[in-house]
Short mmCIF file of C-alpha atoms in Angstrom, two decimals:
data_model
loop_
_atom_site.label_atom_id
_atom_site.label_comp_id
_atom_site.label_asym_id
_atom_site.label_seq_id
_atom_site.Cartn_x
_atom_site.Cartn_y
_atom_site.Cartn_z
CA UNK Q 12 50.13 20.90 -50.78
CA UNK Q 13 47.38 23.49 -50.46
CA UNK Q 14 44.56 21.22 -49.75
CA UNK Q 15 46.42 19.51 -46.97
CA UNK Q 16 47.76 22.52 -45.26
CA UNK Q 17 44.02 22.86 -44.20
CA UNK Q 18 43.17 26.25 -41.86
CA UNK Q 19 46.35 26.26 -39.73
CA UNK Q 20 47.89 29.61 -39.17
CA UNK Q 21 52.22 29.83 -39.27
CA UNK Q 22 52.86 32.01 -36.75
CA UNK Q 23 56.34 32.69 -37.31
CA UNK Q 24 56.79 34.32 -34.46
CA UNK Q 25 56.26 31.12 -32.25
CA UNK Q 26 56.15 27.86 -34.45
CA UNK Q 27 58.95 26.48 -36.77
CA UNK Q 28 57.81 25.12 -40.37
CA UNK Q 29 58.73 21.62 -38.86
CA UNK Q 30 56.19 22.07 -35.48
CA UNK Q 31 53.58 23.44 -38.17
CA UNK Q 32 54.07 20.20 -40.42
CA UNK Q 33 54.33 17.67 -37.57
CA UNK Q 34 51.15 18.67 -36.26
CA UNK Q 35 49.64 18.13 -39.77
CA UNK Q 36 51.25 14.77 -40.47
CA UNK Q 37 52.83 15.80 -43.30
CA UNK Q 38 56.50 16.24 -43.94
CA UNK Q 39 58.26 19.73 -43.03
CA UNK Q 40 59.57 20.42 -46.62
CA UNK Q 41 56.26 19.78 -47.71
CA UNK Q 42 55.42 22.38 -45.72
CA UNK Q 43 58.27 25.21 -46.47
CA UNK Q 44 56.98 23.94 -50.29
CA UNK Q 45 53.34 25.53 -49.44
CA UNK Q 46 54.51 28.24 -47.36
CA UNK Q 47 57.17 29.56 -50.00
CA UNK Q 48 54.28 29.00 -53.19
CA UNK Q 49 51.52 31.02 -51.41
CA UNK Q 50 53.64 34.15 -49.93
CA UNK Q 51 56.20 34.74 -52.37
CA UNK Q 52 56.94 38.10 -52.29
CA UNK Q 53 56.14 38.06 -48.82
CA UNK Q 54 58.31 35.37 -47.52
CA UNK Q 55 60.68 37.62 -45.49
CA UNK Q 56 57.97 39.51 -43.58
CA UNK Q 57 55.88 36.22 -42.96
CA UNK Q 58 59.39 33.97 -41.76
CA UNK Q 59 61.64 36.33 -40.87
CA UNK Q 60 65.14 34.09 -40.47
CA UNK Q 61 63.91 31.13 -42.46
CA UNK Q 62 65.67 30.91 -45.79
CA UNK Q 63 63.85 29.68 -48.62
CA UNK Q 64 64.67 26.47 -50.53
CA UNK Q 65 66.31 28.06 -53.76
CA UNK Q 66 68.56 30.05 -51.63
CA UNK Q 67 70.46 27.18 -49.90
CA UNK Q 68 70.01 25.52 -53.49
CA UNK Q 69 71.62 28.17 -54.68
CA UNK Q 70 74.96 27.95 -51.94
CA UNK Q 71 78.25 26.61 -53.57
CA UNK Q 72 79.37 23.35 -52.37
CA UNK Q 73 81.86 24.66 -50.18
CA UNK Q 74 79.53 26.85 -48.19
CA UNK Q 75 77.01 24.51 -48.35
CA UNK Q 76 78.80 21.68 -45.89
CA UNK Q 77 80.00 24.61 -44.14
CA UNK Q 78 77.02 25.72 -42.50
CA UNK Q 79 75.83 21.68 -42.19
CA UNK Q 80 79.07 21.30 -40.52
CA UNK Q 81 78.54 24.48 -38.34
CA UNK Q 82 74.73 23.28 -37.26
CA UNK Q 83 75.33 19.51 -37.13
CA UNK Q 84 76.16 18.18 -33.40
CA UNK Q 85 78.35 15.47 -35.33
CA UNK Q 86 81.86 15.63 -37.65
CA UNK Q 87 81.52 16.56 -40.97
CA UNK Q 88 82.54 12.96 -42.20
CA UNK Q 89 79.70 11.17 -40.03
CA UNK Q 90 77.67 13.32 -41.04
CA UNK Q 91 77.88 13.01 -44.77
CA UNK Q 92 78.75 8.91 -43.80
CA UNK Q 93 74.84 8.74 -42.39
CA UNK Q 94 73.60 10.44 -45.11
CA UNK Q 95 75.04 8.08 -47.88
CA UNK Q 96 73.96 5.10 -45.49
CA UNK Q 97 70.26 6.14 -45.63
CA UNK Q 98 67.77 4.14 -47.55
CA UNK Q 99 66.66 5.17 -50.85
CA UNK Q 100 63.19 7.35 -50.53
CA UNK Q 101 64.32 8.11 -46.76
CA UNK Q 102 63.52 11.79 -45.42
CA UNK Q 103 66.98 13.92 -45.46
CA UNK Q 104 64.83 16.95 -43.46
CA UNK Q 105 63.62 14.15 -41.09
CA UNK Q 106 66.91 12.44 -40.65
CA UNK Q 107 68.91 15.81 -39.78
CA UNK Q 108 66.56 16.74 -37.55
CA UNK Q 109 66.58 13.34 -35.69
CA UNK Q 110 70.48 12.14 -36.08
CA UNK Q 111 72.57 15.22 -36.56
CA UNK Q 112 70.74 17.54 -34.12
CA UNK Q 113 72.43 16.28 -30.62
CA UNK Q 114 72.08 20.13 -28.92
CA UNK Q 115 68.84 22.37 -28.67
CA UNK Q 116 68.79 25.20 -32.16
CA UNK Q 117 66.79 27.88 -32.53
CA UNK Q 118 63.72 26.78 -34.46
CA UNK Q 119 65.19 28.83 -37.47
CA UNK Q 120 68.52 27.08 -37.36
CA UNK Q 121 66.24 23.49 -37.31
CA UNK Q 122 64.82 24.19 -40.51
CA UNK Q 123 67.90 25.24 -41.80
CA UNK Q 124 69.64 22.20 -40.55
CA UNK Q 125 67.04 19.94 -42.82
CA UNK Q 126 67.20 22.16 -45.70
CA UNK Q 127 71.22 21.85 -46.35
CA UNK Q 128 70.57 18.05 -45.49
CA UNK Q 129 68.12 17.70 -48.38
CA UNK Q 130 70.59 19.48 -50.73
CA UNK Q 131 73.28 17.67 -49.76
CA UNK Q 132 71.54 14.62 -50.52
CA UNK Q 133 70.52 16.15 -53.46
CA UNK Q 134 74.16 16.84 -54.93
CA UNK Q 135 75.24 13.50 -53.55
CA UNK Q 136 72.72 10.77 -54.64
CA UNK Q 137 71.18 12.20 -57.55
CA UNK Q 138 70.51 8.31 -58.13
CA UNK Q 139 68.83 7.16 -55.60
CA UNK Q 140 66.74 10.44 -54.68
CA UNK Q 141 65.43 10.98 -50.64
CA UNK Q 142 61.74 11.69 -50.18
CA UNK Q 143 62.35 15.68 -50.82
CA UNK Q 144 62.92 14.98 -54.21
CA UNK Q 145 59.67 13.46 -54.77
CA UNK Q 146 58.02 16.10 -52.80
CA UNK Q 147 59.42 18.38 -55.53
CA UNK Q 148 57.93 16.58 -58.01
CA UNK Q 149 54.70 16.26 -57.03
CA UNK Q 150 54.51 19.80 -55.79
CA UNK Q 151 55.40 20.63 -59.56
CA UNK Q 152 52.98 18.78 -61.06
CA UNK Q 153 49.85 19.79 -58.94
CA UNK Q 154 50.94 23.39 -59.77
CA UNK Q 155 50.88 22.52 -63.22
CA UNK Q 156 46.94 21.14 -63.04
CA UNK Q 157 45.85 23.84 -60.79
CA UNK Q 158 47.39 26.03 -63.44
CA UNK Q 159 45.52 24.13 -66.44
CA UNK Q 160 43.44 21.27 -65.81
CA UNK Q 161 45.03 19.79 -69.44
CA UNK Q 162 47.86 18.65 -67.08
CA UNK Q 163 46.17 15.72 -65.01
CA UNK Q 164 48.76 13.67 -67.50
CA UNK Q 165 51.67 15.20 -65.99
CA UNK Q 166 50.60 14.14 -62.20
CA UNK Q 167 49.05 10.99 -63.42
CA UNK Q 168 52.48 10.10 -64.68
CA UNK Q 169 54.09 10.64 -61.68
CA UNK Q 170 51.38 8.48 -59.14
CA UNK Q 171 52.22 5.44 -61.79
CA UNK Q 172 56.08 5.88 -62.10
CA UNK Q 173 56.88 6.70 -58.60
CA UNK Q 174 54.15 4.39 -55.97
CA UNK Q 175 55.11 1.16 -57.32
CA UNK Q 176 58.94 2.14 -56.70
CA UNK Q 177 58.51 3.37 -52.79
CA UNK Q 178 56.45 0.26 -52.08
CA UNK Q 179 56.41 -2.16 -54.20
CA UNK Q 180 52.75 -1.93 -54.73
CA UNK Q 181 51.72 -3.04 -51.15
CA UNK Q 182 52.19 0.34 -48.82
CA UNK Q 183 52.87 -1.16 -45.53
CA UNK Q 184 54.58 1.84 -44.46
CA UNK Q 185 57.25 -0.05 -42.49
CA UNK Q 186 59.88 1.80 -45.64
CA UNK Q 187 58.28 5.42 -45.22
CA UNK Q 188 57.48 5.71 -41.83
CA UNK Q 189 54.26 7.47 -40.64
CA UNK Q 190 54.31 11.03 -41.84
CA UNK Q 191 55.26 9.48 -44.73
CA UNK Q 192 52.91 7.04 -45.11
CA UNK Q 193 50.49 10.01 -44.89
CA UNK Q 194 51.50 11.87 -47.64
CA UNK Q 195 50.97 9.15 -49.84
CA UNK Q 196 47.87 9.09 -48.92
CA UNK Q 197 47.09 12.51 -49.41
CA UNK Q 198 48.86 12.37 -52.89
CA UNK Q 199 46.23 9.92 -53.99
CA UNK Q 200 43.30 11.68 -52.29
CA UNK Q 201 44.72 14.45 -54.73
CA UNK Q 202 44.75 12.30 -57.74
CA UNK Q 203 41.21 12.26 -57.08
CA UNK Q 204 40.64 15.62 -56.62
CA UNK Q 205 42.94 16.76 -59.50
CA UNK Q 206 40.34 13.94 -61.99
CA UNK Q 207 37.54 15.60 -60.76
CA UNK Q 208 38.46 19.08 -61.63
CA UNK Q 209 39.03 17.62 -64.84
CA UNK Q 210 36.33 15.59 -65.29
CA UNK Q 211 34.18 18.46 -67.78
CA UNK Q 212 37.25 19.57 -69.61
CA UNK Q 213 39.26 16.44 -70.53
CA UNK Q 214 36.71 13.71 -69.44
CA UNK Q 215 39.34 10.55 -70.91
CA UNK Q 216 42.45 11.89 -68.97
CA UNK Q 217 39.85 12.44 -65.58
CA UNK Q 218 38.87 8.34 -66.16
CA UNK Q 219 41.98 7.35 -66.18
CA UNK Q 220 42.66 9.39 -63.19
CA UNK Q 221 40.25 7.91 -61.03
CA UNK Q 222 41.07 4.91 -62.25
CA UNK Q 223 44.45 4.86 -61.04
CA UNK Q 224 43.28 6.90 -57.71
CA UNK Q 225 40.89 3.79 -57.57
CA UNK Q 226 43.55 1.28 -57.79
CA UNK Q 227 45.49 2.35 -54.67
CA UNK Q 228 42.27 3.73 -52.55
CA UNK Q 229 42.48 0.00 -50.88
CA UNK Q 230 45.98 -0.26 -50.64
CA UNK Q 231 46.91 2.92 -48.85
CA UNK Q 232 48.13 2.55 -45.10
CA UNK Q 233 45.64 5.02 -43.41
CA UNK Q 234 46.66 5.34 -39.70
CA UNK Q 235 43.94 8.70 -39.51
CA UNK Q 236 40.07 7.51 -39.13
CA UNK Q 237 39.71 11.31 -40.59
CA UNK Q 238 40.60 10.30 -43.83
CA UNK Q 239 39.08 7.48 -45.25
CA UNK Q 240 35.62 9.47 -44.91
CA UNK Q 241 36.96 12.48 -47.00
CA UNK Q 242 38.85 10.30 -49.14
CA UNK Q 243 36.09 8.01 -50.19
CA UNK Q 244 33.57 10.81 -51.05
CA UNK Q 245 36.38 12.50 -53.37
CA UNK Q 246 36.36 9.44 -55.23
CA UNK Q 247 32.50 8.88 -55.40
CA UNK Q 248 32.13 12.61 -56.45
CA UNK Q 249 34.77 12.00 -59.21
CA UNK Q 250 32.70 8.76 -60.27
CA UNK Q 251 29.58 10.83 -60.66
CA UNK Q 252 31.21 13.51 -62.42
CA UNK Q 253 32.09 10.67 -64.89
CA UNK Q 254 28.33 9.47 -65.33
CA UNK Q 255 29.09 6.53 -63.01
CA UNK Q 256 26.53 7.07 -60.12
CA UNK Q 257 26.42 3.37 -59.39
CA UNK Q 258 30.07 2.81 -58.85
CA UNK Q 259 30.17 5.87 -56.80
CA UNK Q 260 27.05 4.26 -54.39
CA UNK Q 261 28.92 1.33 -54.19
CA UNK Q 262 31.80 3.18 -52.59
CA UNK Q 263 29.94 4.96 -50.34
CA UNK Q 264 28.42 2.05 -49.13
CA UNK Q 265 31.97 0.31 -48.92
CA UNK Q 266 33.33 3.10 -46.86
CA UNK Q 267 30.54 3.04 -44.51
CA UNK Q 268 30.43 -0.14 -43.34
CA UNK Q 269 34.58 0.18 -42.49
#
């Protein structure tokens, strides 16, 4: 998530993960994802009263509906009744924060609240996954390439098994909702930037990068003018990267005239 967290501060001080995410479109795990991967080791000075994610991973099952049972404003059997209801792909941090919150929490105790719904979720629909899980994912596999370029294959993989399952290869983002919607966006935009970081060292796995980056460019629901600019010249820099100035012209010109 580090290109998308952009310049914004945290300022834990005044501004829960959630606030900080909200403001940036993107979803607040995605968020407490970035935040934990560029301050470990620091986490506890920088968010003092936020736990991390592999620490109410970590929590038994017994204190783990404990605390959601302590924090949530409903009965431990609603609560765990809405969260088996929930569509397939839904947001578990979103949906605690919107359903099972009913009284005012301290901002620390909010992102808390969405944490143990995500694991919960987790442990009980291994199946049919909520959003969070692909977050995971994704956040794994752009480690991996920023880590070794070699790896494009791994995130490639996951654009082509996971977008045609959340949309079925249209992206109206009635299913995701805006935030959403957003990230799905950005994930492609990264595609893009991911094949053009690769583009010198494994040229064939950067083509078919693109290529797939290419395929959903049109597709995408973007709601934010800002994007489609940044997005577009991502792509046409990839293209030239990959000797193919003319297809990268044509873009430019495409995006232009939007």
């Amino acid at each position: 998530m580090r290109r998308w967290f952009g310049a914004s501060s945290f300022d834990e001080r005044e501004r829960s993960i959630a606030s900080v995410a909200a403001e940036q479109e993107i979803p607040a795990y995605a968020a407490q994802l970035e935040e934990e991967y560029r301050y470990d080791g620091v986490w506890e000075l920088r968010c003092p009263g936020f736990l991390r994610i592999g620490e109410v991973a970590a929590l038994p099952d017994r204190a783990l509906l404990g605390w959601l049972d302590r924090l949530s404003g409903l009965r431990l059997p609603r609560t765990l009744a809405i969260l088996d209801e929930a569509p397939e792909f839904a947001s578990a941090w979103q949906l605690a924060l919107r359903v099972y919150m009913t009284q005012t929490l301290a901002e620390a105790d909010q992102d808390l609240l969405g944490l143990l719904a995500v694991e919960v979720w987790k442990r009980r629909r291994p199946d049919r996954p909520c959003l969070e899980v692909l977050l995971d994912e994704e956040f794994a596999a752009h480690v991996a390439c920023l880590t070794d370029a070699g790896n494009l294959g791994r995130y490639l993989a996951f654009v082509r098994r996971v977008f045609p399952l959340l949309q079925g290869d249209n992206f109206d983002d009635a299913t995701l909702g805006g935030e959403s919607a957003s990230h799905l966006v950005l994930c492609v935009a990264r595609l893009a930037k991911l094949s053009l970081r690769a583009a010198f060292a494994s040229p064939a796995q950067a083509s078919d990068g693109m290529a797939e980056a290419l395929r959903w460019y049109d597709r995408l629901p973007v709601r934010r003018g800002d994007l489609r600019g940044p997005f577009a010249r991502i792509l046409a820099e990839g293209l030239e990267a990959l000797g193919r100035a003319d297809e990268a012209e044509r873009l430019r010109r495409r995006a232009e005239a939007r």
